[in-house]
Amino acid sequence: MQILDGKSLALKIEETLKEEVQLLNKKQITPGLAVILVGDDPASQSYVNMKAKACKRTGIYSTTHEMPKSITQDSLLQTINMLNQNPNIDGILVQLPLPQHINTTTILEAIAPHKDVDGFHPFNVGRISANLEGFTPATPMGVITLLQAYDINLKGKNVVIVGTSNIVGKPLGALFLNHKSTITLCHIYTNNLIEHTKNADILCVAVGKPNLITKEMVKEGAIVVDIGINRLENGKIIGDVDFNNVAPICSFITPVPGGVGPMTIASLLQNTIKATKIRANL
Ligand code: GUN
């Protein structure tokens, strides 16, 4: 069994990006990312902090717009419009989830598609689904980058994805399909989940339920990608896979933490620099 070490790969990617930013700086260009955080959800605050710190390490200018939970949809839209117009901002990211009274689709659709570094605007969702150039959501992009870094061939593989959110499961399915994998998407209404997971050459899990995937559900020699992030009462972070029992039967497996999480951040930085290059016609 080999660990898919997202932490060290993300660091390597950051080093490369740092050099790219320095080259851009020589041309008087600084990449800029604006992050919007609504409310005081501790998990969202922690993700936004990690994103801001990663920007700093890489030399990307970043601003965080913190807004109270009671903010109106119109004020939020005004901020997005302002950022759409701001020439120093290449990427705009609205941390999800948003409060109930705000229509997430309306907000995501307000972001200029060429600044949509999260790839959540329907324009980019469509581009990626059609296997065209566009912004790819950071977590699915990080998963593919991680597998490719370990020379794992995706063509013809049976890929089973458990969890079909718009930000992870569905776009991940689209990416694997673009790489000619055979995909199965499973969700809460899937009958006999084990029948599907047992068949997976590559099993990806993004549900948010500790120990959802047990050893009985995994084929010997499978590659397991754990995208779950669950904080236990004792503060420990674990994924959706029963790592201790599943790892021995895998060929490759991602740890949590240190697997997909750092790759998500690295992918966001990559997307931001891609947006900068588009802006600068490079
Ligand atoms: N909430 C959970 N994951 C993400 C993400 O990748 N981007 C944003 N904007 N919000 C999230």
PDB file of C-alpha atoms and ligand atoms in Angstrom:
ATOM      1  CA  MET A   1       0.000   0.000   0.000  1.00  0.00           C
ATOM      2  CA  GLN A   2       1.226   3.448  -0.900  1.00  0.00           C
ATOM      3  CA  ILE A   3       0.066   6.735   0.612  1.00  0.00           C
ATOM      4  CA  LEU A   4      -1.071   9.421  -1.829  1.00  0.00           C
ATOM      5  CA  ASP A   5       0.741  12.275  -0.115  1.00  0.00           C
ATOM      6  CA  GLY A   6      -1.227  15.397  -0.985  1.00  0.00           C
ATOM      7  CA  LYS A   7       0.606  17.490   1.555  1.00  0.00           C
ATOM      8  CA  SER A   8       4.025  17.119  -0.031  1.00  0.00           C
ATOM      9  CA  LEU A   9       2.681  17.386  -3.595  1.00  0.00           C
ATOM     10  CA  ALA A  10       0.823  20.591  -2.660  1.00  0.00           C
ATOM     11  CA  LEU A  11       4.067  22.030  -1.275  1.00  0.00           C
ATOM     12  CA  LYS A  12       5.860  21.200  -4.533  1.00  0.00           C
ATOM     13  CA  ILE A  13       3.085  22.871  -6.537  1.00  0.00           C
ATOM     14  CA  GLU A  14       3.302  25.939  -4.299  1.00  0.00           C
ATOM     15  CA  GLU A  15       7.053  26.180  -4.967  1.00  0.00           C
ATOM     16  CA  THR A  16       6.442  26.171  -8.733  1.00  0.00           C
ATOM     17  CA  LEU A  17       3.670  28.753  -8.383  1.00  0.00           C
ATOM     18  CA  LYS A  18       5.892  30.988  -6.273  1.00  0.00           C
ATOM     19  CA  GLU A  19       8.363  31.100  -9.151  1.00  0.00           C
ATOM     20  CA  GLU A  20       5.561  31.854 -11.609  1.00  0.00           C
ATOM     21  CA  VAL A  21       4.380  34.733  -9.432  1.00  0.00           C
ATOM     22  CA  GLN A  22       7.923  36.128  -9.319  1.00  0.00           C
ATOM     23  CA  LEU A  23       8.054  36.049 -13.127  1.00  0.00           C
ATOM     24  CA  LEU A  24       4.704  37.863 -13.265  1.00  0.00           C
ATOM     25  CA  ASN A  25       5.974  40.431 -10.749  1.00  0.00           C
ATOM     26  CA  LYS A  26       8.839  41.221 -13.132  1.00  0.00           C
ATOM     27  CA  LYS A  27       6.157  42.231 -15.641  1.00  0.00           C
ATOM     28  CA  GLN A  28       4.511  44.426 -12.964  1.00  0.00           C
ATOM     29  CA  ILE A  29       1.684  41.920 -12.550  1.00  0.00           C
ATOM     30  CA  THR A  30       0.477  40.614  -9.179  1.00  0.00           C
ATOM     31  CA  PRO A  31      -2.197  37.902  -9.043  1.00  0.00           C
ATOM     32  CA  GLY A  32      -5.119  38.867  -6.789  1.00  0.00           C
ATOM     33  CA  LEU A  33      -7.779  36.744  -5.098  1.00  0.00           C
ATOM     34  CA  ALA A  34     -10.864  38.062  -3.271  1.00  0.00           C
ATOM     35  CA  VAL A  35     -12.540  35.748  -0.812  1.00  0.00           C
ATOM     36  CA  ILE A  36     -16.028  36.463   0.518  1.00  0.00           C
ATOM     37  CA  LEU A  37     -16.996  34.902   3.815  1.00  0.00           C
ATOM     38  CA  VAL A  38     -20.556  35.310   5.075  1.00  0.00           C
ATOM     39  CA  GLY A  39     -21.364  34.465   8.698  1.00  0.00           C
ATOM     40  CA  ASP A  40     -19.276  32.847  11.397  1.00  0.00           C
ATOM     41  CA  ASP A  41     -19.251  29.134  10.612  1.00  0.00           C
ATOM     42  CA  PRO A  42     -15.976  27.921  12.199  1.00  0.00           C
ATOM     43  CA  ALA A  43     -15.239  25.399   9.422  1.00  0.00           C
ATOM     44  CA  SER A  44     -15.687  28.073   6.731  1.00  0.00           C
ATOM     45  CA  GLN A  45     -13.538  30.509   8.733  1.00  0.00           C
ATOM     46  CA  SER A  46     -10.819  27.898   8.980  1.00  0.00           C
ATOM     47  CA  TYR A  47     -10.909  27.123   5.213  1.00  0.00           C
ATOM     48  CA  VAL A  48     -10.812  30.827   4.347  1.00  0.00           C
ATOM     49  CA  ASN A  49      -7.840  31.342   6.678  1.00  0.00           C
ATOM     50  CA  MET A  50      -5.964  28.475   5.060  1.00  0.00           C
ATOM     51  CA  LYS A  51      -6.650  29.924   1.600  1.00  0.00           C
ATOM     52  CA  ALA A  52      -5.414  33.390   2.651  1.00  0.00           C
ATOM     53  CA  LYS A  53      -2.244  31.954   4.203  1.00  0.00           C
ATOM     54  CA  ALA A  54      -1.523  29.897   1.089  1.00  0.00           C
ATOM     55  CA  CYS A  55      -1.890  33.044  -1.056  1.00  0.00           C
ATOM     56  CA  LYS A  56       0.572  34.841   1.179  1.00  0.00           C
ATOM     57  CA  ARG A  57       3.126  32.012   0.951  1.00  0.00           C
ATOM     58  CA  THR A  58       2.859  32.048  -2.850  1.00  0.00           C
ATOM     59  CA  GLY A  59       2.942  35.816  -3.310  1.00  0.00           C
ATOM     60  CA  ILE A  60      -0.679  36.141  -4.407  1.00  0.00           C
ATOM     61  CA  TYR A  61      -2.403  39.288  -3.125  1.00  0.00           C
ATOM     62  CA  SER A  62      -5.575  38.299  -1.269  1.00  0.00           C
ATOM     63  CA  THR A  63      -8.397  40.109   0.470  1.00  0.00           C
ATOM     64  CA  THR A  64     -11.085  38.572   2.645  1.00  0.00           C
ATOM     65  CA  HIS A  65     -14.452  40.295   2.735  1.00  0.00           C
ATOM     66  CA  GLU A  66     -16.083  39.185   5.971  1.00  0.00           C
ATOM     67  CA  MET A  67     -19.804  39.836   6.123  1.00  0.00           C
ATOM     68  CA  PRO A  68     -22.357  39.231   8.861  1.00  0.00           C
ATOM     69  CA  LYS A  69     -24.841  36.380   8.524  1.00  0.00           C
ATOM     70  CA  SER A  70     -27.631  38.993   8.269  1.00  0.00           C
ATOM     71  CA  ILE A  71     -26.191  40.579   5.097  1.00  0.00           C
ATOM     72  CA  THR A  72     -28.786  41.077   2.358  1.00  0.00           C
ATOM     73  CA  GLN A  73     -28.472  39.364  -0.979  1.00  0.00           C
ATOM     74  CA  ASP A  74     -28.336  42.775  -2.670  1.00  0.00           C
ATOM     75  CA  SER A  75     -25.330  43.931  -0.618  1.00  0.00           C
ATOM     76  CA  LEU A  76     -23.558  40.697  -1.417  1.00  0.00           C
ATOM     77  CA  LEU A  77     -24.323  41.171  -5.119  1.00  0.00           C
ATOM     78  CA  GLN A  78     -22.984  44.732  -4.917  1.00  0.00           C
ATOM     79  CA  THR A  79     -19.701  43.498  -3.468  1.00  0.00           C
ATOM     80  CA  ILE A  80     -19.394  40.891  -6.220  1.00  0.00           C
ATOM     81  CA  ASN A  81     -20.095  43.518  -8.890  1.00  0.00           C
ATOM     82  CA  MET A  82     -17.417  45.746  -7.403  1.00  0.00           C
ATOM     83  CA  LEU A  83     -14.918  42.868  -7.441  1.00  0.00           C
ATOM     84  CA  ASN A  84     -15.912  41.970 -11.013  1.00  0.00           C
ATOM     85  CA  GLN A  85     -14.858  45.511 -12.007  1.00  0.00           C
ATOM     86  CA  ASN A  86     -11.685  45.640  -9.886  1.00  0.00           C
ATOM     87  CA  PRO A  87      -8.660  45.226 -12.198  1.00  0.00           C
ATOM     88  CA  ASN A  88      -6.433  44.067  -9.310  1.00  0.00           C
ATOM     89  CA  ILE A  89      -8.676  41.082  -8.578  1.00  0.00           C
ATOM     90  CA  ASP A  90      -8.259  38.061 -10.852  1.00  0.00           C
ATOM     91  CA  GLY A  91     -10.248  35.549  -8.853  1.00  0.00           C
ATOM     92  CA  ILE A  92     -13.411  35.778  -6.764  1.00  0.00           C
ATOM     93  CA  LEU A  93     -14.418  33.047  -4.359  1.00  0.00           C
ATOM     94  CA  VAL A  94     -17.592  33.001  -2.263  1.00  0.00           C
ATOM     95  CA  GLN A  95     -17.121  30.508   0.551  1.00  0.00           C
ATOM     96  CA  LEU A  96     -20.058  28.096   0.754  1.00  0.00           C
ATOM     97  CA  PRO A  97     -22.466  27.357   2.337  1.00  0.00           C
ATOM     98  CA  LEU A  98     -24.330  30.681   2.383  1.00  0.00           C
ATOM     99  CA  PRO A  99     -27.127  31.522   4.851  1.00  0.00           C
ATOM    100  CA  GLN A 100     -30.639  30.267   3.981  1.00  0.00           C
ATOM    101  CA  HIS A 101     -32.015  33.676   2.945  1.00  0.00           C
ATOM    102  CA  ILE A 102     -29.419  34.024   0.190  1.00  0.00           C
ATOM    103  CA  ASN A 103     -29.918  32.284  -3.139  1.00  0.00           C
ATOM    104  CA  THR A 104     -26.605  30.528  -3.803  1.00  0.00           C
ATOM    105  CA  THR A 105     -27.259  30.146  -7.538  1.00  0.00           C
ATOM    106  CA  THR A 106     -27.939  33.877  -7.927  1.00  0.00           C
ATOM    107  CA  ILE A 107     -24.688  34.680  -6.123  1.00  0.00           C
ATOM    108  CA  LEU A 108     -22.565  32.196  -8.079  1.00  0.00           C
ATOM    109  CA  GLU A 109     -24.052  33.421 -11.362  1.00  0.00           C
ATOM    110  CA  ALA A 110     -23.108  37.010 -10.485  1.00  0.00           C
ATOM    111  CA  ILE A 111     -19.384  36.196 -10.498  1.00  0.00           C
ATOM    112  CA  ALA A 112     -17.754  37.062 -13.826  1.00  0.00           C
ATOM    113  CA  PRO A 113     -16.962  33.653 -15.406  1.00  0.00           C
ATOM    114  CA  HIS A 114     -13.363  34.712 -16.156  1.00  0.00           C
ATOM    115  CA  LYS A 115     -12.860  35.414 -12.419  1.00  0.00           C
ATOM    116  CA  ASP A 116     -14.673  32.278 -11.250  1.00  0.00           C
ATOM    117  CA  VAL A 117     -11.637  30.463  -9.810  1.00  0.00           C
ATOM    118  CA  ASP A 118     -13.905  28.046  -7.905  1.00  0.00           C
ATOM    119  CA  GLY A 119     -15.475  26.909 -11.185  1.00  0.00           C
ATOM    120  CA  PHE A 120     -18.991  27.003  -9.713  1.00  0.00           C
ATOM    121  CA  HIS A 121     -20.565  29.368 -12.298  1.00  0.00           C
ATOM    122  CA  PRO A 122     -22.809  27.422 -14.717  1.00  0.00           C
ATOM    123  CA  PHE A 123     -20.627  28.727 -17.565  1.00  0.00           C
ATOM    124  CA  ASN A 124     -17.597  26.891 -16.196  1.00  0.00           C
ATOM    125  CA  VAL A 125     -19.659  23.890 -15.071  1.00  0.00           C
ATOM    126  CA  GLY A 126     -20.814  23.563 -18.688  1.00  0.00           C
ATOM    127  CA  ARG A 127     -17.328  24.084 -20.132  1.00  0.00           C
ATOM    128  CA  ILE A 128     -15.872  21.329 -17.927  1.00  0.00           C
ATOM    129  CA  SER A 129     -18.799  18.973 -18.645  1.00  0.00           C
ATOM    130  CA  ALA A 130     -18.171  19.474 -22.358  1.00  0.00           C
ATOM    131  CA  ASN A 131     -14.417  18.832 -21.862  1.00  0.00           C
ATOM    132  CA  LEU A 132     -13.580  22.404 -22.874  1.00  0.00           C
ATOM    133  CA  GLU A 133     -11.065  24.784 -21.307  1.00  0.00           C
ATOM    134  CA  GLY A 134     -12.480  26.494 -18.219  1.00  0.00           C
ATOM    135  CA  PHE A 135     -12.094  26.771 -14.475  1.00  0.00           C
ATOM    136  CA  THR A 136     -12.253  23.411 -12.711  1.00  0.00           C
ATOM    137  CA  PRO A 137     -13.468  23.266  -9.090  1.00  0.00           C
ATOM    138  CA  ALA A 138     -10.486  22.990  -6.768  1.00  0.00           C
ATOM    139  CA  THR A 139     -11.232  19.745  -4.929  1.00  0.00           C
ATOM    140  CA  PRO A 140     -11.946  17.565  -8.000  1.00  0.00           C
ATOM    141  CA  MET A 141      -8.981  19.165  -9.771  1.00  0.00           C
ATOM    142  CA  GLY A 142      -6.761  18.342  -6.777  1.00  0.00           C
ATOM    143  CA  VAL A 143      -7.883  14.704  -6.826  1.00  0.00           C
ATOM    144  CA  ILE A 144      -6.968  14.275 -10.504  1.00  0.00           C
ATOM    145  CA  THR A 145      -3.633  16.092 -10.073  1.00  0.00           C
ATOM    146  CA  LEU A 146      -2.771  13.832  -7.119  1.00  0.00           C
ATOM    147  CA  LEU A 147      -3.596  10.604  -8.988  1.00  0.00           C
ATOM    148  CA  GLN A 148      -1.640  11.750 -12.048  1.00  0.00           C
ATOM    149  CA  ALA A 149       1.391  12.653  -9.932  1.00  0.00           C
ATOM    150  CA  TYR A 150       1.552   8.976  -8.933  1.00  0.00           C
ATOM    151  CA  ASP A 151       1.291   7.908 -12.609  1.00  0.00           C
ATOM    152  CA  ILE A 152      -2.101   6.315 -12.047  1.00  0.00           C
ATOM    153  CA  ASN A 153      -3.728   5.694 -15.421  1.00  0.00           C
ATOM    154  CA  LEU A 154      -7.398   6.738 -15.452  1.00  0.00           C
ATOM    155  CA  LYS A 155      -8.387   5.478 -18.900  1.00  0.00           C
ATOM    156  CA  GLY A 156     -10.870   2.589 -18.731  1.00  0.00           C
ATOM    157  CA  LYS A 157     -10.787   2.416 -14.931  1.00  0.00           C
ATOM    158  CA  ASN A 158     -13.988   1.748 -13.017  1.00  0.00           C
ATOM    159  CA  VAL A 159     -14.335   4.860 -10.897  1.00  0.00           C
ATOM    160  CA  VAL A 160     -17.006   4.929  -8.215  1.00  0.00           C
ATOM    161  CA  ILE A 161     -17.785   8.261  -6.570  1.00  0.00           C
ATOM    162  CA  VAL A 162     -19.868   8.307  -3.402  1.00  0.00           C
ATOM    163  CA  GLY A 163     -21.434  11.750  -2.884  1.00  0.00           C
ATOM    164  CA  THR A 164     -22.851  13.867  -5.703  1.00  0.00           C
ATOM    165  CA  SER A 165     -22.554  17.482  -4.566  1.00  0.00           C
ATOM    166  CA  ASN A 166     -22.247  20.241  -7.154  1.00  0.00           C
ATOM    167  CA  ILE A 167     -18.843  21.221  -5.759  1.00  0.00           C
ATOM    168  CA  VAL A 168     -17.187  17.800  -5.499  1.00  0.00           C
ATOM    169  CA  GLY A 169     -18.969  14.622  -6.659  1.00  0.00           C
ATOM    170  CA  LYS A 170     -20.555  15.826  -9.895  1.00  0.00           C
ATOM    171  CA  PRO A 171     -17.551  17.774 -11.268  1.00  0.00           C
ATOM    172  CA  LEU A 172     -15.238  14.934 -10.214  1.00  0.00           C
ATOM    173  CA  GLY A 173     -17.378  12.578 -12.284  1.00  0.00           C
ATOM    174  CA  ALA A 174     -17.083  14.923 -15.263  1.00  0.00           C
ATOM    175  CA  LEU A 175     -13.280  15.048 -14.928  1.00  0.00           C
ATOM    176  CA  PHE A 176     -12.903  11.265 -14.746  1.00  0.00           C
ATOM    177  CA  LEU A 177     -15.185  10.946 -17.769  1.00  0.00           C
ATOM    178  CA  ASN A 178     -12.997  13.444 -19.636  1.00  0.00           C
ATOM    179  CA  HIS A 179     -10.081  11.120 -18.795  1.00  0.00           C
ATOM    180  CA  LYS A 180     -12.008   8.148 -20.281  1.00  0.00           C
ATOM    181  CA  SER A 181     -12.795   6.406 -17.003  1.00  0.00           C
ATOM    182  CA  THR A 182     -16.070   4.538 -16.573  1.00  0.00           C
ATOM    183  CA  ILE A 183     -17.919   6.367 -13.848  1.00  0.00           C
ATOM    184  CA  THR A 184     -20.573   5.405 -11.314  1.00  0.00           C
ATOM    185  CA  LEU A 185     -22.027   8.138  -9.099  1.00  0.00           C
ATOM    186  CA  CYS A 186     -23.601   6.946  -5.857  1.00  0.00           C
ATOM    187  CA  HIS A 187     -25.672   8.916  -3.367  1.00  0.00           C
ATOM    188  CA  ILE A 188     -27.999   8.607  -0.428  1.00  0.00           C
ATOM    189  CA  TYR A 189     -30.693   6.830  -2.475  1.00  0.00           C
ATOM    190  CA  THR A 190     -28.316   4.353  -4.079  1.00  0.00           C
ATOM    191  CA  ASN A 191     -29.480   0.793  -3.417  1.00  0.00           C
ATOM    192  CA  ASN A 192     -26.836  -1.661  -2.258  1.00  0.00           C
ATOM    193  CA  LEU A 193     -23.929   0.776  -2.135  1.00  0.00           C
ATOM    194  CA  ILE A 194     -21.471  -2.071  -1.506  1.00  0.00           C
ATOM    195  CA  GLU A 195     -22.301  -3.682  -4.885  1.00  0.00           C
ATOM    196  CA  HIS A 196     -20.966  -0.523  -6.542  1.00  0.00           C
ATOM    197  CA  THR A 197     -18.019   0.224  -4.255  1.00  0.00           C
ATOM    198  CA  LYS A 198     -16.754  -3.382  -4.447  1.00  0.00           C
ATOM    199  CA  ASN A 199     -16.430  -2.950  -8.200  1.00  0.00           C
ATOM    200  CA  ALA A 200     -14.293   0.212  -7.994  1.00  0.00           C
ATOM    201  CA  ASP A 201     -10.729   0.331  -9.275  1.00  0.00           C
ATOM    202  CA  ILE A 202     -10.747   3.884  -7.927  1.00  0.00           C
ATOM    203  CA  LEU A 203     -13.137   4.692  -5.090  1.00  0.00           C
ATOM    204  CA  CYS A 204     -13.685   8.373  -4.223  1.00  0.00           C
ATOM    205  CA  VAL A 205     -15.754   9.311  -1.200  1.00  0.00           C
ATOM    206  CA  ALA A 206     -17.103  12.775  -0.467  1.00  0.00           C
ATOM    207  CA  VAL A 207     -20.010  12.440   1.927  1.00  0.00           C
ATOM    208  CA  GLY A 208     -18.961  13.766   5.335  1.00  0.00           C
ATOM    209  CA  LYS A 209     -19.711  10.633   7.365  1.00  0.00           C
ATOM    210  CA  PRO A 210     -16.926   9.049   9.435  1.00  0.00           C
ATOM    211  CA  ASN A 211     -16.238   5.366   8.694  1.00  0.00           C
ATOM    212  CA  LEU A 212     -18.862   5.217   5.924  1.00  0.00           C
ATOM    213  CA  ILE A 213     -16.492   3.045   3.905  1.00  0.00           C
ATOM    214  CA  THR A 214     -15.434  -0.157   5.611  1.00  0.00           C
ATOM    215  CA  LYS A 215     -13.004  -2.829   4.444  1.00  0.00           C
ATOM    216  CA  GLU A 216     -15.828  -5.114   3.192  1.00  0.00           C
ATOM    217  CA  MET A 217     -16.838  -2.418   0.689  1.00  0.00           C
ATOM    218  CA  VAL A 218     -13.442  -2.159  -0.995  1.00  0.00           C
ATOM    219  CA  LYS A 219     -11.912  -4.435  -3.646  1.00  0.00           C
ATOM    220  CA  GLU A 220      -8.427  -5.786  -2.937  1.00  0.00           C
ATOM    221  CA  GLY A 221      -5.858  -3.546  -4.644  1.00  0.00           C
ATOM    222  CA  ALA A 222      -8.259  -0.614  -5.143  1.00  0.00           C
ATOM    223  CA  ILE A 223      -7.196   3.012  -5.059  1.00  0.00           C
ATOM    224  CA  VAL A 224      -9.119   4.916  -2.369  1.00  0.00           C
ATOM    225  CA  VAL A 225      -9.491   8.692  -2.360  1.00  0.00           C
ATOM    226  CA  ASP A 226     -11.031  10.052   0.837  1.00  0.00           C
ATOM    227  CA  ILE A 227     -12.466  13.536   0.333  1.00  0.00           C
ATOM    228  CA  GLY A 228     -14.390  13.644   3.626  1.00  0.00           C
ATOM    229  CA  ILE A 229     -13.383  16.055   6.371  1.00  0.00           C
ATOM    230  CA  ASN A 230     -15.022  15.300   9.730  1.00  0.00           C
ATOM    231  CA  ARG A 231     -14.087  16.948  12.987  1.00  0.00           C
ATOM    232  CA  LEU A 232     -14.670  14.642  15.973  1.00  0.00           C
ATOM    233  CA  GLU A 233     -15.657  15.947  19.408  1.00  0.00           C
ATOM    234  CA  ASN A 234     -12.067  15.530  20.597  1.00  0.00           C
ATOM    235  CA  GLY A 235     -10.960  17.851  17.785  1.00  0.00           C
ATOM    236  CA  LYS A 236      -9.415  15.086  15.676  1.00  0.00           C
ATOM    237  CA  ILE A 237      -9.984  15.354  11.907  1.00  0.00           C
ATOM    238  CA  ILE A 238     -10.912  12.133  10.091  1.00  0.00           C
ATOM    239  CA  GLY A 239     -12.254  11.253   6.648  1.00  0.00           C
ATOM    240  CA  ASP A 240     -15.140   9.078   5.443  1.00  0.00           C
ATOM    241  CA  VAL A 241     -13.048   5.909   5.150  1.00  0.00           C
ATOM    242  CA  ASP A 242     -12.164   3.539   7.996  1.00  0.00           C
ATOM    243  CA  PHE A 243      -8.499   4.158   7.205  1.00  0.00           C
ATOM    244  CA  ASN A 244      -6.875   1.648   9.599  1.00  0.00           C
ATOM    245  CA  ASN A 245      -8.808  -1.322   8.222  1.00  0.00           C
ATOM    246  CA  VAL A 246      -9.106  -0.229   4.588  1.00  0.00           C
ATOM    247  CA  ALA A 247      -5.516   0.920   3.982  1.00  0.00           C
ATOM    248  CA  PRO A 248      -3.922  -2.577   4.181  1.00  0.00           C
ATOM    249  CA  ILE A 249      -6.011  -3.883   1.240  1.00  0.00           C
ATOM    250  CA  CYS A 250      -5.494  -0.845  -1.047  1.00  0.00           C
ATOM    251  CA  SER A 251      -2.820  -0.226  -3.640  1.00  0.00           C
ATOM    252  CA  PHE A 252      -3.018   3.525  -2.911  1.00  0.00           C
ATOM    253  CA  ILE A 253      -4.937   5.559  -0.360  1.00  0.00           C
ATOM    254  CA  THR A 254      -5.141   9.220   0.672  1.00  0.00           C
ATOM    255  CA  PRO A 255      -4.742  10.072   4.362  1.00  0.00           C
ATOM    256  CA  VAL A 256      -6.989  12.592   6.141  1.00  0.00           C
ATOM    257  CA  PRO A 257      -5.591  15.083   6.897  1.00  0.00           C
ATOM    258  CA  GLY A 258      -2.752  15.436   4.398  1.00  0.00           C
ATOM    259  CA  GLY A 259      -4.419  13.971   1.301  1.00  0.00           C
ATOM    260  CA  VAL A 260      -6.992  15.825  -0.778  1.00  0.00           C
ATOM    261  CA  GLY A 261      -7.283  18.874   1.553  1.00  0.00           C
ATOM    262  CA  PRO A 262      -3.909  20.455   0.714  1.00  0.00           C
ATOM    263  CA  MET A 263      -4.483  19.645  -2.972  1.00  0.00           C
ATOM    264  CA  THR A 264      -7.696  21.694  -2.907  1.00  0.00           C
ATOM    265  CA  ILE A 265      -5.768  24.743  -1.762  1.00  0.00           C
ATOM    266  CA  ALA A 266      -2.980  24.186  -4.304  1.00  0.00           C
ATOM    267  CA  SER A 267      -5.562  23.909  -7.095  1.00  0.00           C
ATOM    268  CA  LEU A 268      -7.195  27.177  -6.058  1.00  0.00           C
ATOM    269  CA  LEU A 269      -3.805  28.895  -6.275  1.00  0.00           C
ATOM    270  CA  GLN A 270      -3.257  27.343  -9.716  1.00  0.00           C
ATOM    271  CA  ASN A 271      -6.655  28.603 -10.870  1.00  0.00           C
ATOM    272  CA  THR A 272      -5.942  32.097  -9.556  1.00  0.00           C
ATOM    273  CA  ILE A 273      -2.677  32.309 -11.480  1.00  0.00           C
ATOM    274  CA  LYS A 274      -4.432  30.942 -14.557  1.00  0.00           C
ATOM    275  CA  ALA A 275      -6.970  33.794 -14.225  1.00  0.00           C
ATOM    276  CA  THR A 276      -4.110  36.291 -13.910  1.00  0.00           C
ATOM    277  CA  LYS A 277      -2.513  34.995 -17.089  1.00  0.00           C
ATOM    278  CA  ILE A 278      -5.820  35.261 -18.943  1.00  0.00           C
ATOM    279  CA  ARG A 279      -6.170  38.860 -17.724  1.00  0.00           C
ATOM    280  CA  ALA A 280      -2.631  39.674 -18.806  1.00  0.00           C
ATOM    281  CA  ASN A 281      -3.001  37.908 -22.164  1.00  0.00           C
ATOM    282  CA  LEU A 282      -0.115  35.579 -21.312  1.00  0.00           C
TER     283      LEU A 282
HETATM  284  N1  GUN B   1     -17.218  25.057   0.774  1.00  0.00           N
HETATM  285  C1  GUN B   1     -16.735  23.806   0.840  1.00  0.00           C
HETATM  286  N2  GUN B   1     -15.806  23.624  -0.127  1.00  0.00           N
HETATM  287  C2  GUN B   1     -15.716  24.780  -0.791  1.00  0.00           C
HETATM  288  C3  GUN B   1     -14.932  25.204  -1.897  1.00  0.00           C
HETATM  289  O1  GUN B   1     -14.122  24.482  -2.473  1.00  0.00           O
HETATM  290  N3  GUN B   1     -15.124  26.484  -2.294  1.00  0.00           N
HETATM  291  C4  GUN B   1     -16.014  27.285  -1.686  1.00  0.00           C
HETATM  292  N4  GUN B   1     -16.144  28.508  -2.167  1.00  0.00           N
HETATM  293  N5  GUN B   1     -16.753  26.931  -0.679  1.00  0.00           N
HETATM  294  C5  GUN B   1     -16.608  25.679  -0.241  1.00  0.00           C
END
